[in-house]
């Protein structure tokens, strides 16, 4: 039996909105990760099992290692299907937002959400959610939004309705947001939920392979180059910084998602508790920050790089050059020296 994490009021309010809806628009964040897609598609399959219609809309393209996910081809990528989305939305009578806490995380979909006339539910696990929905289900202690989707479905009394594709999507989100259950994953209830999902017939070993063992040759070579040439280790600060320029990414035929996981690699060095990947995009510089132990990377991201996230995994951006961003980060490190010193690994 699971602990009742989501309050009775939130469960009842969501239940009422979902049961009376006919067509639901599900929206998740920019550069959607496994939890974004898993929670959105999990809801999509759930709603279809309730004989409702659903559409999933994401701001921009997802990585190709999600291509196998059930119904992924039904996702509307707003960058590429703006007119279709704008035409479809007025026919939706409920909107569910998943896996983000700030409207800025959905890029151009911001206006779509703000102009939507019907009710909205937010399901998320990031701290301090903005007031962007009528029902806000926000539990930062829960490791993934997909887990919250499972909990909500069960609490509404629909465990039996969860089918194989729904369970597969939920499991994918739970797995990817915990690094395949290697961080944020000490809650026994996670494994209770997995056992429930296994009763739905999911193949967890295959899901792992689909996500982590389907990369291109170029991606593996880019990883090799990054580690040998582009990783700076600052032992004094227990920190490693990886930088990648546009030119380097092009050289390795970069595809969306190819650098996923790179930022975690330096954390396998003994003594490193803080790792940052700084990558040149077309319009800005994107930072991914990871840590071990108590070092709060979301604080660094929010204070210096217009970002946020979780204590051990955060992101941000900079409009300075790549080199200037690296310099800025290096200037910040001494301010955190004490916190870095005491952070366990
Ligand atoms: P990643 O490094 O995988 O892009 O992001 C890790 C986590 O940091 C995400 O799950 C998200 O919570 C947060 N994050 C990433 N980029 C941003 C950003 O630009 N702004 C904010 N507020 N959070 C971000
Ligand atoms: Mn998430």
Short mmCIF file of C-alpha atoms in Angstrom, two decimals, residues 57-338:
data_model
loop_
_atom_site.label_atom_id
_atom_site.label_comp_id
_atom_site.label_asym_id
_atom_site.label_seq_id
_atom_site.Cartn_x
_atom_site.Cartn_y
_atom_site.Cartn_z
CA UNK A 57 2.32 19.04 -27.19
CA UNK A 58 6.01 19.77 -26.58
CA UNK A 59 7.83 23.02 -27.42
CA UNK A 60 10.64 21.46 -29.44
CA UNK A 61 11.99 18.15 -30.66
CA UNK A 62 12.92 15.34 -28.26
CA UNK A 63 15.97 13.06 -28.52
CA UNK A 64 15.71 10.10 -30.89
CA UNK A 65 16.28 7.57 -28.10
CA UNK A 66 12.63 8.14 -27.18
CA UNK A 67 11.45 7.12 -30.66
CA UNK A 68 10.39 3.66 -29.48
CA UNK A 69 7.98 4.95 -26.83
CA UNK A 70 4.34 3.98 -27.38
CA UNK A 71 2.45 6.79 -29.20
CA UNK A 72 5.52 9.03 -29.41
CA UNK A 73 4.69 9.71 -33.06
CA UNK A 74 1.42 11.31 -31.93
CA UNK A 75 3.27 14.07 -30.06
CA UNK A 76 2.92 17.50 -31.62
CA UNK A 77 6.17 19.45 -31.68
CA UNK A 78 5.11 23.10 -31.48
CA UNK A 79 8.17 24.35 -33.37
CA UNK A 80 7.05 22.28 -36.34
CA UNK A 81 3.24 22.19 -36.00
CA UNK A 82 2.25 25.59 -34.66
CA UNK A 83 -0.77 26.01 -36.93
CA UNK A 84 -2.13 22.54 -36.21
CA UNK A 85 -1.78 23.09 -32.46
CA UNK A 86 -3.42 26.52 -32.58
CA UNK A 87 -6.30 24.98 -34.48
CA UNK A 88 -6.70 21.98 -32.16
CA UNK A 89 -6.54 23.73 -28.81
CA UNK A 90 -9.97 25.37 -28.78
CA UNK A 91 -11.52 21.89 -28.99
CA UNK A 92 -9.79 20.81 -25.75
CA UNK A 93 -11.69 21.15 -22.50
CA UNK A 94 -8.86 20.52 -20.05
CA UNK A 95 -5.11 21.12 -20.00
CA UNK A 96 -2.58 19.13 -17.99
CA UNK A 97 0.92 20.55 -17.57
CA UNK A 98 3.63 18.13 -16.52
CA UNK A 99 7.17 18.26 -15.19
CA UNK A 100 7.80 22.02 -15.04
CA UNK A 101 7.26 24.72 -12.45
CA UNK A 102 7.78 27.92 -14.44
CA UNK A 103 6.05 29.16 -17.56
CA UNK A 104 9.44 30.12 -19.05
CA UNK A 105 10.25 26.39 -19.28
CA UNK A 106 7.84 25.92 -22.19
CA UNK A 107 9.26 28.59 -24.47
CA UNK A 108 6.77 29.63 -27.16
CA UNK A 109 4.00 27.49 -25.69
CA UNK A 110 3.75 30.13 -22.95
CA UNK A 111 1.08 32.04 -24.90
CA UNK A 112 -0.81 28.87 -25.74
CA UNK A 113 -1.07 28.02 -22.05
CA UNK A 114 -1.84 31.56 -20.92
CA UNK A 115 -4.61 31.96 -23.49
CA UNK A 116 -6.24 28.58 -22.82
CA UNK A 117 -9.75 29.27 -21.52
CA UNK A 118 -10.56 26.00 -19.72
CA UNK A 119 -9.20 24.52 -16.49
CA UNK A 120 -5.57 23.48 -16.03
CA UNK A 121 -3.89 20.93 -13.79
CA UNK A 122 -0.16 21.03 -13.07
CA UNK A 123 1.64 17.83 -12.04
CA UNK A 124 5.25 18.47 -11.11
CA UNK A 125 8.10 17.86 -8.70
CA UNK A 126 10.17 21.05 -8.95
CA UNK A 127 10.34 23.45 -6.03
CA UNK A 128 8.26 26.65 -5.85
CA UNK A 129 5.82 26.20 -8.72
CA UNK A 130 4.43 29.36 -10.30
CA UNK A 131 0.70 29.85 -10.07
CA UNK A 132 0.06 28.57 -13.60
CA UNK A 133 -2.85 26.16 -13.08
CA UNK A 134 -6.15 25.81 -11.25
CA UNK A 135 -5.05 22.60 -9.55
CA UNK A 136 -1.39 22.42 -8.58
CA UNK A 137 -0.04 18.99 -7.69
CA UNK A 138 3.54 19.77 -6.71
CA UNK A 139 5.65 17.40 -4.60
CA UNK A 140 9.40 18.16 -4.80
CA UNK A 141 10.30 15.21 -2.58
CA UNK A 142 9.00 12.78 -5.20
CA UNK A 143 11.73 11.68 -7.61
CA UNK A 144 9.77 12.01 -10.84
CA UNK A 145 6.62 13.54 -12.25
CA UNK A 146 5.87 10.14 -13.77
CA UNK A 147 5.69 8.67 -10.26
CA UNK A 148 3.18 11.41 -9.37
CA UNK A 149 1.12 10.50 -12.43
CA UNK A 150 1.02 6.89 -11.22
CA UNK A 151 0.06 8.00 -7.72
CA UNK A 152 -2.67 10.29 -9.01
CA UNK A 153 -4.19 7.64 -11.28
CA UNK A 154 -4.25 5.15 -8.41
CA UNK A 155 -5.71 7.61 -5.94
CA UNK A 156 -8.49 8.44 -8.40
CA UNK A 157 -9.31 4.72 -8.33
CA UNK A 158 -8.09 3.85 -11.81
CA UNK A 159 -5.20 1.41 -11.18
CA UNK A 160 -7.06 -1.21 -13.21
CA UNK A 161 -7.22 1.21 -16.14
CA UNK A 162 -3.42 1.46 -16.44
CA UNK A 163 -2.51 -0.53 -19.54
CA UNK A 164 0.82 -1.78 -20.83
CA UNK A 165 1.79 1.37 -22.83
CA UNK A 166 0.77 3.64 -19.94
CA UNK A 167 2.88 1.60 -17.50
CA UNK A 168 5.83 1.61 -19.92
CA UNK A 169 5.78 5.41 -20.19
CA UNK A 170 5.48 5.89 -16.42
CA UNK A 171 8.37 3.51 -15.80
CA UNK A 172 10.53 5.29 -18.38
CA UNK A 173 10.06 8.61 -16.58
CA UNK A 174 10.77 7.10 -13.17
CA UNK A 175 13.91 5.45 -14.53
CA UNK A 176 15.37 8.44 -16.40
CA UNK A 177 14.84 10.97 -13.59
CA UNK A 178 16.75 8.74 -11.17
CA UNK A 179 19.60 7.76 -13.53
CA UNK A 180 18.17 4.25 -13.71
CA UNK A 181 17.61 4.28 -9.93
CA UNK A 182 21.12 5.41 -8.99
CA UNK A 183 20.17 8.75 -7.38
CA UNK A 184 17.07 10.17 -5.66
CA UNK A 185 15.88 6.62 -5.46
CA UNK A 186 16.02 5.43 -1.86
CA UNK A 187 12.30 5.57 -1.25
CA UNK A 188 11.01 2.00 -0.83
CA UNK A 189 7.75 3.05 -2.48
CA UNK A 190 9.53 3.54 -5.80
CA UNK A 191 10.15 -0.20 -5.86
CA UNK A 192 6.61 -0.97 -4.79
CA UNK A 193 5.40 1.09 -7.77
CA UNK A 194 7.83 -0.73 -10.07
CA UNK A 195 6.43 -4.05 -8.91
CA UNK A 196 2.92 -2.77 -9.67
CA UNK A 197 4.07 -1.67 -13.14
CA UNK A 198 5.61 -5.11 -13.72
CA UNK A 199 2.17 -6.62 -13.14
CA UNK A 200 1.09 -4.57 -16.17
CA UNK A 201 3.62 -6.45 -18.28
CA UNK A 202 6.37 -3.84 -18.69
CA UNK A 203 9.77 -5.12 -19.80
CA UNK A 204 12.07 -3.03 -17.62
CA UNK A 205 15.28 -4.52 -19.03
CA UNK A 206 14.16 -3.71 -22.56
CA UNK A 207 13.18 -0.17 -21.54
CA UNK A 208 16.68 0.32 -20.12
CA UNK A 209 18.24 -0.87 -23.36
CA UNK A 210 15.94 1.27 -25.47
CA UNK A 211 17.03 4.39 -23.60
CA UNK A 212 20.68 3.81 -22.78
CA UNK A 213 22.02 1.43 -25.40
CA UNK A 214 20.83 2.84 -28.71
CA UNK A 215 23.30 5.63 -29.39
CA UNK A 216 25.04 6.40 -32.67
CA UNK A 217 28.75 5.86 -33.35
CA UNK A 218 29.18 9.64 -33.63
CA UNK A 219 27.72 10.11 -30.17
CA UNK A 220 30.12 7.67 -28.58
CA UNK A 221 33.06 9.30 -30.37
CA UNK A 222 31.88 12.73 -29.22
CA UNK A 223 31.84 11.39 -25.66
CA UNK A 224 35.38 10.10 -26.03
CA UNK A 225 36.58 13.43 -27.42
CA UNK A 226 34.77 15.35 -24.68
CA UNK A 227 36.34 13.33 -21.88
CA UNK A 228 39.86 13.33 -23.28
CA UNK A 229 40.03 16.89 -24.61
CA UNK A 230 37.27 19.01 -23.11
CA UNK A 231 37.01 18.15 -19.43
CA UNK A 232 38.74 20.42 -16.96
CA UNK A 233 39.14 19.00 -13.46
CA UNK A 234 39.52 21.51 -10.64
CA UNK A 235 40.29 19.25 -7.69
CA UNK A 236 40.66 22.23 -5.37
CA UNK A 237 36.96 22.86 -5.82
CA UNK A 238 35.96 19.20 -6.28
CA UNK A 239 34.60 20.41 -9.61
CA UNK A 240 34.80 19.40 -13.25
CA UNK A 241 33.79 21.59 -16.18
CA UNK A 242 33.06 20.30 -19.68
CA UNK A 243 32.68 22.71 -22.58
CA UNK A 244 31.48 22.01 -26.11
CA UNK A 245 31.35 24.53 -28.92
CA UNK A 246 28.94 24.53 -31.82
CA UNK A 247 31.79 23.71 -34.15
CA UNK A 248 32.79 20.65 -32.13
CA UNK A 249 29.21 19.42 -31.98
CA UNK A 250 28.88 19.79 -35.75
CA UNK A 251 32.10 17.87 -36.28
CA UNK A 252 30.47 14.89 -34.57
CA UNK A 253 27.18 15.31 -36.44
CA UNK A 254 25.38 16.34 -33.25
CA UNK A 255 21.76 15.26 -32.90
CA UNK A 256 19.36 16.39 -30.16
CA UNK A 257 20.06 14.31 -27.06
CA UNK A 258 23.60 13.28 -27.98
CA UNK A 259 25.15 15.05 -24.97
CA UNK A 260 22.53 13.66 -22.56
CA UNK A 261 24.34 12.11 -19.62
CA UNK A 262 27.75 13.69 -20.37
CA UNK A 263 27.47 15.95 -17.34
CA UNK A 264 27.22 12.93 -15.05
CA UNK A 265 30.48 11.38 -16.26
CA UNK A 266 32.91 13.51 -14.21
CA UNK A 267 31.02 12.55 -11.04
CA UNK A 268 32.57 9.11 -11.43
CA UNK A 269 35.96 10.65 -10.54
CA UNK A 270 36.81 10.15 -6.88
CA UNK A 271 36.52 13.48 -5.07
CA UNK A 272 34.41 15.28 -7.67
CA UNK A 273 31.10 16.49 -6.26
CA UNK A 274 30.19 19.21 -8.79
CA UNK A 275 30.06 18.82 -12.54
CA UNK A 276 29.03 21.36 -15.16
CA UNK A 277 28.48 20.91 -18.88
CA UNK A 278 28.54 24.19 -20.80
CA UNK A 279 27.34 23.88 -24.35
CA UNK A 280 27.00 26.39 -27.14
CA UNK A 281 23.55 26.56 -28.71
CA UNK A 282 22.60 28.66 -31.71
CA UNK A 283 21.28 31.58 -29.63
CA UNK A 284 22.71 31.06 -26.18
CA UNK A 285 24.92 28.97 -23.96
CA UNK A 286 23.21 26.17 -22.05
CA UNK A 287 24.48 24.88 -18.70
CA UNK A 288 23.76 21.55 -17.08
CA UNK A 289 24.80 21.21 -13.46
CA UNK A 290 25.02 18.06 -11.35
CA UNK A 291 26.27 17.34 -7.85
CA UNK A 292 26.67 14.67 -5.24
CA UNK A 293 25.61 15.10 -1.63
CA UNK A 294 24.46 18.39 -0.19
CA UNK A 295 25.85 20.80 -2.78
CA UNK A 296 22.81 22.69 -4.15
CA UNK A 297 23.34 23.15 -7.88
CA UNK A 298 19.87 24.65 -8.26
CA UNK A 299 21.07 27.56 -6.12
CA UNK A 300 24.07 28.15 -8.40
CA UNK A 301 21.85 27.89 -11.50
CA UNK A 302 19.22 30.27 -10.11
CA UNK A 303 21.68 32.85 -8.75
CA UNK A 304 24.05 33.09 -11.70
CA UNK A 305 22.60 31.41 -14.77
CA UNK A 306 18.86 32.26 -15.06
CA UNK A 307 17.92 28.69 -14.22
CA UNK A 308 16.92 26.30 -11.50
CA UNK A 309 16.09 22.66 -10.90
CA UNK A 310 16.75 20.19 -8.13
CA UNK A 311 19.47 20.09 -5.49
CA UNK A 312 21.61 17.58 -7.44
CA UNK A 313 20.46 18.32 -11.01
CA UNK A 314 19.82 21.76 -12.43
CA UNK A 315 20.18 23.78 -15.59
CA UNK A 316 20.48 27.32 -16.75
CA UNK A 317 21.56 29.52 -19.60
CA UNK A 318 23.82 32.41 -20.40
CA UNK A 319 23.81 35.01 -23.15
CA UNK A 320 27.53 35.63 -22.85
CA UNK A 321 30.03 33.68 -24.92
CA UNK A 322 31.04 30.17 -23.97
CA UNK A 323 34.42 31.33 -22.67
CA UNK A 324 32.88 34.19 -20.68
CA UNK A 325 30.43 31.75 -19.13
CA UNK A 326 33.28 29.47 -18.08
CA UNK A 327 35.10 32.43 -16.57
CA UNK A 328 31.97 33.48 -14.69
CA UNK A 329 31.56 29.99 -13.29
CA UNK A 330 35.19 29.93 -12.19
CA UNK A 331 34.72 33.23 -10.39
CA UNK A 332 31.73 31.81 -8.58
CA UNK A 333 33.48 28.64 -7.36
CA UNK A 334 35.49 30.27 -4.54
CA UNK A 335 32.22 31.57 -3.05
CA UNK A 336 31.07 27.98 -2.69
CA UNK A 337 34.38 26.48 -1.55
CA UNK A 338 33.16 25.61 1.95
#
